[in-house]
Short mmCIF file of C-alpha atoms in Angstrom, two decimals:
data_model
loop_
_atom_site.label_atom_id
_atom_site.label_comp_id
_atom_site.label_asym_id
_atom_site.label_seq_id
_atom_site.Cartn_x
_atom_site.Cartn_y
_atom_site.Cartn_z
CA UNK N 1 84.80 61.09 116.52
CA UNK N 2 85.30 63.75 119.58
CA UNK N 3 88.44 62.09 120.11
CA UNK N 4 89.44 62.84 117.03
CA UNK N 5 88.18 66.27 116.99
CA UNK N 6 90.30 67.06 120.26
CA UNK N 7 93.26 65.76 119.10
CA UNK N 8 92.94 68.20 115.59
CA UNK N 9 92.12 71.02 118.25
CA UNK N 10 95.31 69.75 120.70
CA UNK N 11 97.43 70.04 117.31
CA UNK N 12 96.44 73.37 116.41
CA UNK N 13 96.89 74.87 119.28
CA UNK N 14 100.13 73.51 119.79
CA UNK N 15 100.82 75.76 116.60
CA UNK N 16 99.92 78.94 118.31
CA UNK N 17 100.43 80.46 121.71
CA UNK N 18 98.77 83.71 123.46
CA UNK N 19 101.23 86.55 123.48
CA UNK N 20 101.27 89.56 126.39
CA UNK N 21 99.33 91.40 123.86
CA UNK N 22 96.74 88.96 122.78
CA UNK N 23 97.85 88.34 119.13
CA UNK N 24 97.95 85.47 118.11
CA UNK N 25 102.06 83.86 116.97
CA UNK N 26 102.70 80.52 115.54
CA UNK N 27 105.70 78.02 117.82
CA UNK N 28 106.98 75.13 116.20
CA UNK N 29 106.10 72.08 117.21
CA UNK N 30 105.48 68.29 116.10
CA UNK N 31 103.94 67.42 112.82
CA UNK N 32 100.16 67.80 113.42
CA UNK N 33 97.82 65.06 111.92
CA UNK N 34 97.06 64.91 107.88
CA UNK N 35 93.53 66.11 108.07
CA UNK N 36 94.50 68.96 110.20
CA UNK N 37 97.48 70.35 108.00
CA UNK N 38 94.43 70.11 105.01
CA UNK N 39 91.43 71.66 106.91
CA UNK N 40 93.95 74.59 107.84
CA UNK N 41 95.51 74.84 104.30
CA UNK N 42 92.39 74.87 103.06
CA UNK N 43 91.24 77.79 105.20
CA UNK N 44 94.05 79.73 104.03
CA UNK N 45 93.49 79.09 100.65
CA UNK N 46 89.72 80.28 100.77
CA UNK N 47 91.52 83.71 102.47
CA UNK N 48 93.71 83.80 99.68
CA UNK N 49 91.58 83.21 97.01
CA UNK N 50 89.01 86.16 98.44
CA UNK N 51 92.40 88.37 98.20
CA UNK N 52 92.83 87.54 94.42
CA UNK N 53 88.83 87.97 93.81
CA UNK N 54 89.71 91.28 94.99
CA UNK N 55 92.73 92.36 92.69
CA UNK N 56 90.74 90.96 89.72
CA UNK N 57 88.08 92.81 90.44
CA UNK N 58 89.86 96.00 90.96
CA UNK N 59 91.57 95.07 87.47
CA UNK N 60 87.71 94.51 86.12
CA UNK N 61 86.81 97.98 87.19
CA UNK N 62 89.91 99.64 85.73
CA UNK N 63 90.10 98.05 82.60
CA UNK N 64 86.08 99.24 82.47
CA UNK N 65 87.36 102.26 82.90
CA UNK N 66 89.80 102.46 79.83
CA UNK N 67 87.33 101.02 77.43
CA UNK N 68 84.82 103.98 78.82
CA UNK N 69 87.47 106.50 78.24
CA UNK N 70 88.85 104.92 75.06
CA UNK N 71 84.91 105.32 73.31
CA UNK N 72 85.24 108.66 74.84
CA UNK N 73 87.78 109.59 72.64
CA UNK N 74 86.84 107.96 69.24
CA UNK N 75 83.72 109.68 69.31
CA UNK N 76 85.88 112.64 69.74
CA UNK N 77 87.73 111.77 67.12
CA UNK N 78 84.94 110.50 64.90
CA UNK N 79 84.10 113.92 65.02
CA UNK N 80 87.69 115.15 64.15
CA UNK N 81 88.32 112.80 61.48
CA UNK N 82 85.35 113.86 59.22
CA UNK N 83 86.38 117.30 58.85
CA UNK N 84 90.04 116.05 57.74
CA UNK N 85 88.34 113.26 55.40
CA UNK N 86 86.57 116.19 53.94
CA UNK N 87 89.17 118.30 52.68
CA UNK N 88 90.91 115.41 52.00
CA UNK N 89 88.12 115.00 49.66
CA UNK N 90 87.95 118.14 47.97
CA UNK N 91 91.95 117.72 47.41
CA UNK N 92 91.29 113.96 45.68
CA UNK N 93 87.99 115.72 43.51
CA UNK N 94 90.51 118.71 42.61
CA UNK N 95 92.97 116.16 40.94
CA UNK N 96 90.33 114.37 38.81
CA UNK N 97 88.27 117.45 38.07
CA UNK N 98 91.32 119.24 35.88
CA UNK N 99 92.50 121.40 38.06
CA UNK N 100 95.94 119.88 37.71
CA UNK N 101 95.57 120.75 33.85
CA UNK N 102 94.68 123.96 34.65
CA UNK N 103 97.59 124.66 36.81
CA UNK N 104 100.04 123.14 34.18
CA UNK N 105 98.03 125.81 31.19
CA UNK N 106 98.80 128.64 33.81
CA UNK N 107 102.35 128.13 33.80
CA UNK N 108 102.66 127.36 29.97
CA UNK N 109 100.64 130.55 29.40
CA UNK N 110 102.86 132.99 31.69
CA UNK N 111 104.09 136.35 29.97
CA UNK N 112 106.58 137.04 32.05
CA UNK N 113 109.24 135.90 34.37
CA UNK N 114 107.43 137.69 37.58
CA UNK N 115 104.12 136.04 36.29
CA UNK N 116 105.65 132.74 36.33
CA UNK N 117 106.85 133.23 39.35
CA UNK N 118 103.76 134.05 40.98
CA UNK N 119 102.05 131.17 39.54
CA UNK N 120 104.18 128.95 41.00
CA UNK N 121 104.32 130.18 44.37
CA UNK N 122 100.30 130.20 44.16
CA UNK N 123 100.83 126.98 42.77
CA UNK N 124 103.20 125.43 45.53
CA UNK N 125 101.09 127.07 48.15
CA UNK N 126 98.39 125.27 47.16
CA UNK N 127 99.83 121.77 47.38
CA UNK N 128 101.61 122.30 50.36
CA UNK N 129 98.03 122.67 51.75
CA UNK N 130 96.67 119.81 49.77
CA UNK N 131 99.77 118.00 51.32
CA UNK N 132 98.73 118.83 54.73
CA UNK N 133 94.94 117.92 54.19
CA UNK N 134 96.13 115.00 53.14
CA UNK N 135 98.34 114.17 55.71
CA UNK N 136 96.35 115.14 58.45
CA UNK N 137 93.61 113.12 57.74
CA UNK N 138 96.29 110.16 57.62
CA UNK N 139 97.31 110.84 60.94
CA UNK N 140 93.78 111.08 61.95
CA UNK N 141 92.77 108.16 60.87
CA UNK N 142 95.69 106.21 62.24
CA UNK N 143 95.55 107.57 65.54
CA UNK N 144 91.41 106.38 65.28
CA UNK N 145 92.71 102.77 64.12
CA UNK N 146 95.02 102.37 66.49
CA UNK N 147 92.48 103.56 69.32
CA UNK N 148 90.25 101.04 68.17
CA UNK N 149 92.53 98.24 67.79
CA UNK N 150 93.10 99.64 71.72
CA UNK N 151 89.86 99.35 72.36
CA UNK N 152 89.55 95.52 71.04
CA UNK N 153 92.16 94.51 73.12
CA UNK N 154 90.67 96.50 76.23
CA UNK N 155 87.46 94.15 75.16
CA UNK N 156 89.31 91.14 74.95
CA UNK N 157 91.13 91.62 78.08
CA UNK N 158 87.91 92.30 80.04
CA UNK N 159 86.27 89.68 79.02
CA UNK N 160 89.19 87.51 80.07
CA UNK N 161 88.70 88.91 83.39
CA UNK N 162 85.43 88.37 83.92
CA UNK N 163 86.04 84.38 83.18
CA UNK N 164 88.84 84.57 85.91
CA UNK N 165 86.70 86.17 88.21
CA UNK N 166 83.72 83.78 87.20
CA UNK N 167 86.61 80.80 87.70
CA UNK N 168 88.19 82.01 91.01
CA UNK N 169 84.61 82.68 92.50
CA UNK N 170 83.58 79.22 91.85
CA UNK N 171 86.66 77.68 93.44
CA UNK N 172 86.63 79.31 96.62
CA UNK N 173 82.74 78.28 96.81
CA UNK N 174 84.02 74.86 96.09
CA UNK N 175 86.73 74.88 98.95
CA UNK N 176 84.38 76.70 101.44
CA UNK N 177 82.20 73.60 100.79
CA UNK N 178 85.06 71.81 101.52
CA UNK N 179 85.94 73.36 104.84
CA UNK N 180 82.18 73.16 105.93
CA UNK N 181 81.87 69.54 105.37
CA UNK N 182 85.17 69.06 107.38
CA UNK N 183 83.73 71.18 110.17
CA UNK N 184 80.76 69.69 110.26
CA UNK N 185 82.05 66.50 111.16
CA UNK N 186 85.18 67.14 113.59
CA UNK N 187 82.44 67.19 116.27
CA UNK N 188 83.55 70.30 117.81
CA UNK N 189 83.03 73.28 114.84
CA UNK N 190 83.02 76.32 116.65
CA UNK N 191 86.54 75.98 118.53
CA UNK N 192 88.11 74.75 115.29
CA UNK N 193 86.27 77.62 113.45
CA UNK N 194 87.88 80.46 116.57
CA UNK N 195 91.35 78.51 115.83
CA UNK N 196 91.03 79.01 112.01
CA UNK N 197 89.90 82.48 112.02
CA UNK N 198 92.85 83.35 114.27
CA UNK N 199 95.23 81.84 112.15
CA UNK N 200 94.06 83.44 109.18
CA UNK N 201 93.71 86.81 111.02
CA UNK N 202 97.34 85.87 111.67
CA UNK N 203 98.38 85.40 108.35
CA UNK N 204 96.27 88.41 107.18
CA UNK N 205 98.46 90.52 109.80
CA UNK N 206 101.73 89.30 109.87
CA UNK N 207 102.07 86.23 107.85
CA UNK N 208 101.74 87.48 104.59
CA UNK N 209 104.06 90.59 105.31
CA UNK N 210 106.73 88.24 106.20
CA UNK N 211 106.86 85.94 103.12
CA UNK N 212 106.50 89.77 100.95
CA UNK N 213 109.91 90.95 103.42
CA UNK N 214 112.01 88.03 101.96
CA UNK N 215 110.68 88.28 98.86
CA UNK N 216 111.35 91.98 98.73
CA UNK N 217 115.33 91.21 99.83
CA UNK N 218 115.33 88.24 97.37
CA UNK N 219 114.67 90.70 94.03
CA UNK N 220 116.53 93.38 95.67
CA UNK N 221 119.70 91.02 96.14
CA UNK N 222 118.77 89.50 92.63
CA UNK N 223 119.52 92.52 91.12
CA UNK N 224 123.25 92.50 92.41
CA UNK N 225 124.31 88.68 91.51
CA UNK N 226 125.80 90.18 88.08
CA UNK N 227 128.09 92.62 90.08
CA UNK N 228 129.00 89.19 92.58
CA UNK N 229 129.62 87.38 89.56
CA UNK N 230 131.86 89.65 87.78
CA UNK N 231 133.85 89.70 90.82
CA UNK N 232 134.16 86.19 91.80
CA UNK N 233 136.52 84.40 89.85
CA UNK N 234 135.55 80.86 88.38
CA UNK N 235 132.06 81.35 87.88
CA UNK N 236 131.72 82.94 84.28
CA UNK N 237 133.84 80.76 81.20
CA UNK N 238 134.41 82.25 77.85
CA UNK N 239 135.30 80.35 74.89
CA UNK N 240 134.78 82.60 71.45
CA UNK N 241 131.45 83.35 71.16
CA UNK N 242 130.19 80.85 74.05
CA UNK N 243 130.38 81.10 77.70
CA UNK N 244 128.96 79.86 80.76
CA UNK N 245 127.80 80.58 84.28
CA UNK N 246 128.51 78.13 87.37
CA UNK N 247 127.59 79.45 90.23
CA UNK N 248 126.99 76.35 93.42
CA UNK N 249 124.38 77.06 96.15
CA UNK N 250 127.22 77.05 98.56
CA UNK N 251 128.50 79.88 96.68
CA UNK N 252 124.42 81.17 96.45
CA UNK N 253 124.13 81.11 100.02
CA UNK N 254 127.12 83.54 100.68
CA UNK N 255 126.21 85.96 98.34
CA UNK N 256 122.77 86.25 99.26
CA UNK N 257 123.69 86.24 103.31
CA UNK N 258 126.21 89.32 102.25
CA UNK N 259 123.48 91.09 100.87
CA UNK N 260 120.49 90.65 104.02
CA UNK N 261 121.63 89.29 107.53
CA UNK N 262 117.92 87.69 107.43
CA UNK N 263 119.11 84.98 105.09
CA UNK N 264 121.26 83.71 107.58
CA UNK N 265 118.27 82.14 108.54
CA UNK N 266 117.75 80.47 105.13
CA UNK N 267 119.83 77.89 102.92
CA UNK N 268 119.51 77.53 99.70
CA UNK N 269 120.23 74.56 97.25
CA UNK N 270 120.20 73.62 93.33
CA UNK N 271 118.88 69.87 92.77
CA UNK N 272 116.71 68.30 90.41
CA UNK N 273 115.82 71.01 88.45
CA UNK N 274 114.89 73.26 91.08
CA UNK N 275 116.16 75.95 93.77
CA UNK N 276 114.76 75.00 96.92
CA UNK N 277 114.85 78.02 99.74
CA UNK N 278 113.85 77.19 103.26
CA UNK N 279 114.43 78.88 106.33
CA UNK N 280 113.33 79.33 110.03
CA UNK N 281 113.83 82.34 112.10
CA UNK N 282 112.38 81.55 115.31
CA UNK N 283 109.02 82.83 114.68
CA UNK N 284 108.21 81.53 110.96
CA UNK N 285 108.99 78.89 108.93
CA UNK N 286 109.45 79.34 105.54
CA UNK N 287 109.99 77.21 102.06
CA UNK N 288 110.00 78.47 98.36
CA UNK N 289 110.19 76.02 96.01
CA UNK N 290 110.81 76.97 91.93
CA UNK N 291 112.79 76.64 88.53
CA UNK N 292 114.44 79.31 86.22
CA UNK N 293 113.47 78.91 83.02
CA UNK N 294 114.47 81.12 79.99
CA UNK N 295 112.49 83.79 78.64
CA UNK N 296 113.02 86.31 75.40
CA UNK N 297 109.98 88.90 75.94
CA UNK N 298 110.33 91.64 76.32
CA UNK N 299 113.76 90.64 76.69
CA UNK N 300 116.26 87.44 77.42
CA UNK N 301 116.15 86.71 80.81
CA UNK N 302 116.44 84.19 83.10
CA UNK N 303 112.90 84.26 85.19
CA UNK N 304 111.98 82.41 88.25
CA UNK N 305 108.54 80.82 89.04
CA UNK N 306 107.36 79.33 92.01
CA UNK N 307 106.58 76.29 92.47
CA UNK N 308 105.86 76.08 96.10
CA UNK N 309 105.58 78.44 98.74
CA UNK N 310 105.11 76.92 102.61
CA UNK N 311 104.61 79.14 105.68
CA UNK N 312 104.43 77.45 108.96
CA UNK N 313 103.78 73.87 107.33
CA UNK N 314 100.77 75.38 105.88
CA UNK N 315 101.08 75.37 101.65
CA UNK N 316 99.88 78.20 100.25
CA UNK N 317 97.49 78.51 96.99
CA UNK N 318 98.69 79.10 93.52
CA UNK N 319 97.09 82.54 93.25
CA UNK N 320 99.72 83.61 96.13
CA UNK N 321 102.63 82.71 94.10
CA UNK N 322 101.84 83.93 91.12
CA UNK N 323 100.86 87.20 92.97
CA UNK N 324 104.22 87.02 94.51
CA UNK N 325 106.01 86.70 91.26
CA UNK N 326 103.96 89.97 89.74
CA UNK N 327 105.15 91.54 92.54
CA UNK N 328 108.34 90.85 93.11
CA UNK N 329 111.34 89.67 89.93
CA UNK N 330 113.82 86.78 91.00
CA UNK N 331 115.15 86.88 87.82
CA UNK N 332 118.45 87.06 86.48
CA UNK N 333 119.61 89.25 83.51
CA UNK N 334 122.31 87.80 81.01
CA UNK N 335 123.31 91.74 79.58
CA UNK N 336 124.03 92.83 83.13
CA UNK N 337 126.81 90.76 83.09
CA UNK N 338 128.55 90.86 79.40
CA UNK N 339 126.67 93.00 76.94
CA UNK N 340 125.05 91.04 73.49
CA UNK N 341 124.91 88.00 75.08
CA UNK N 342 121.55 85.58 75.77
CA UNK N 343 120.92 82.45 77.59
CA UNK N 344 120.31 79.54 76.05
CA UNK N 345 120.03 77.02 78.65
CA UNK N 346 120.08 76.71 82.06
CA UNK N 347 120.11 73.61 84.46
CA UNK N 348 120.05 72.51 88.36
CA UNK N 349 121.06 69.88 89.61
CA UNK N 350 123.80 68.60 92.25
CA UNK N 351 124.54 71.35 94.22
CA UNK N 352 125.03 73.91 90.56
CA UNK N 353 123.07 76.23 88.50
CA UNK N 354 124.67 76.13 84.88
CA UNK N 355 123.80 78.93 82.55
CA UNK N 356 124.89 78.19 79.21
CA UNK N 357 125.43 81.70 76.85
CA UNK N 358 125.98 82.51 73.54
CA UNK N 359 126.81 85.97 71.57
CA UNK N 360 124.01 87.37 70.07
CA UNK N 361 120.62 85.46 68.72
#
């Protein structure tokens, strides 16, 4: 068992190296053994997870605070609304009580043209104001509904929260577990505990601020691919009211290393219904993994999600990509190219993406 245990500590360390400074860097090196990639990718996961307790919770507190504010102001408007649902009341009793048949007698009954006239300018006055009673406690009221209907959905959300929160907290308990049981029995707990802390302080410090960096030039580039494709011939066909987009990951690959010297470090590929993205720059390794799929709301686009995300051999959690996909749009946006038109397809495979487009819906 120690023999194992020192040859999971002999692999780890041949992952990281002391620097002048005392931080802690990452080399490359051979593949380490199965149940050492785990134990560490489990360790970062448990670090990851904590970091998405911690935005949910920060989401619990402020969507606690809109539903605090929100009952604030119905009860403000409560108040509000019963003084416009009373005149409104007195203009609905007016109608029913005869006072319409008494206007109508008044202007039958007139002497004179002045008199008329001043009975109908009494008259008009009077419901224009009935008007505005009536439309003020309309507006009232709908700005209540639609406060409450607010205030529902404020409900709804939180408690949707709380079960993620409930969910995620349970998981990382579960993996902790997990990582404790593996310690336990590597027969040497405390140096692989120092190693894993070290690495995660790493990751904490520098890791994840390198994987946001190319994701940060990724959307930034993303969002000039329509001017690229305009400009490169070949890649957009038109025929009537179809067209579609070709673009190869050879032809990816220079666009993208025109746009950030850093992916000169990276190449990119289309096959089997995925863009893969890997790179190495000396100091980290680095593979995303993901599809585009199509997407109408709030708009047609062409969004990416990721479906993998490795740093240093290590495989990162779930909760990191999706974090990383809130954060940070890879997507692609058919009306920044030709105006009215919407994807209806797209594909990867053999070295191609393949957008297919149509005019309109």
């Amino acid at each position: 068992m120690r023999r194992i245990a020192f040859a999971a500590i002999a692999a780890i360390v041949s992952l990281l190296f002391m620097s002048r400074t005392g931080a802690l860097f990452p080399v490359h090196a051979g593949p380490m053994p199965e149940n050492t990639r785990k134990l560490l990718e489990k360790s970062l996961s448990v670090v990851e997870l904590d970091r998405e307790i911690e935005r949910i919770s920060g989401l619990k507190t402020q969507t606690q605070k809109q539903i605090d504010e929100s009952e604030t102001t119905l009860a403000k408007q409560e108040i509000a609304i019963a003084a416009q649902r009373e005149k409104a009341g007195r203009v609905l009793r007016s109608y029913y009580m005869g006072y319409k048949d008494f206007w109508m007698s008044a202007l039958l009954n007139a002497n004179s043209l002045p008199d008329l006239i001043n009975v109908w300018d009494t008259m008009d006055m009077i419901v224009q104001a009935d008007k505005n009673a009536m439309n003020g406690y309309q507006a009232e009221y709908g700005k209540l509904k639609k406060g409450y209907d607010r205030l529902r959905q404020d409900k709804d959300d939180l408690s949707s929260v709380e079960r993620e929160l409930v969910g995620q907290r349970e998981r990382i308990a579960a993996l902790q577990r997990e990582v404790d049981a593996a310690l336990a029995s590597s027969g040497d707990a405390d140096m692989l505990r120092k190693l894993m802390d070290e690495l995660n302080a790493y990751w904490k410090n520098v890791g994840i601020y390198e994987v946001k960096k190319h994701f940060r030039a990724l959307a930034d580039a993303m969002g000039n691919l329509p001017d690229y494709v305009k400009d490169k011939p070949g890649i957009l066909e038109t025929n009537g009211f179809k067209a579609k987009l070709t673009i190869t990951d050879a032809q990816l690959n220079e666009f993208l290393r025109s746009q950030d010297r850093r992916f000169d470090d990276f190449a990119f590929k289309f096959d089997d219904g995925l863009l893969t993205m890997e790179g190495d720059n000396g100091n980290i390794t680095v593979l995303i993994q993901g599809r585009y799929e199509i997407e109408n709301e709030p708009e047609n686009a062409i969004r990416f999600h990721v479906d993998k995300l490795v740093f240093n051999g290590l495989e990162l959690p779930d909760t990191t990509r999706k974090d990383l996909e809130r954060e940070f749009d890879l997507g692609f946006y058919p009306q920044k190219l030709v105006k009215f038109v919407k994807a209806k397809s797209v594909s990867m495979d053999d070295g191609k993406l393949v957008v297919q487009l149509a005019v309109g819906g």
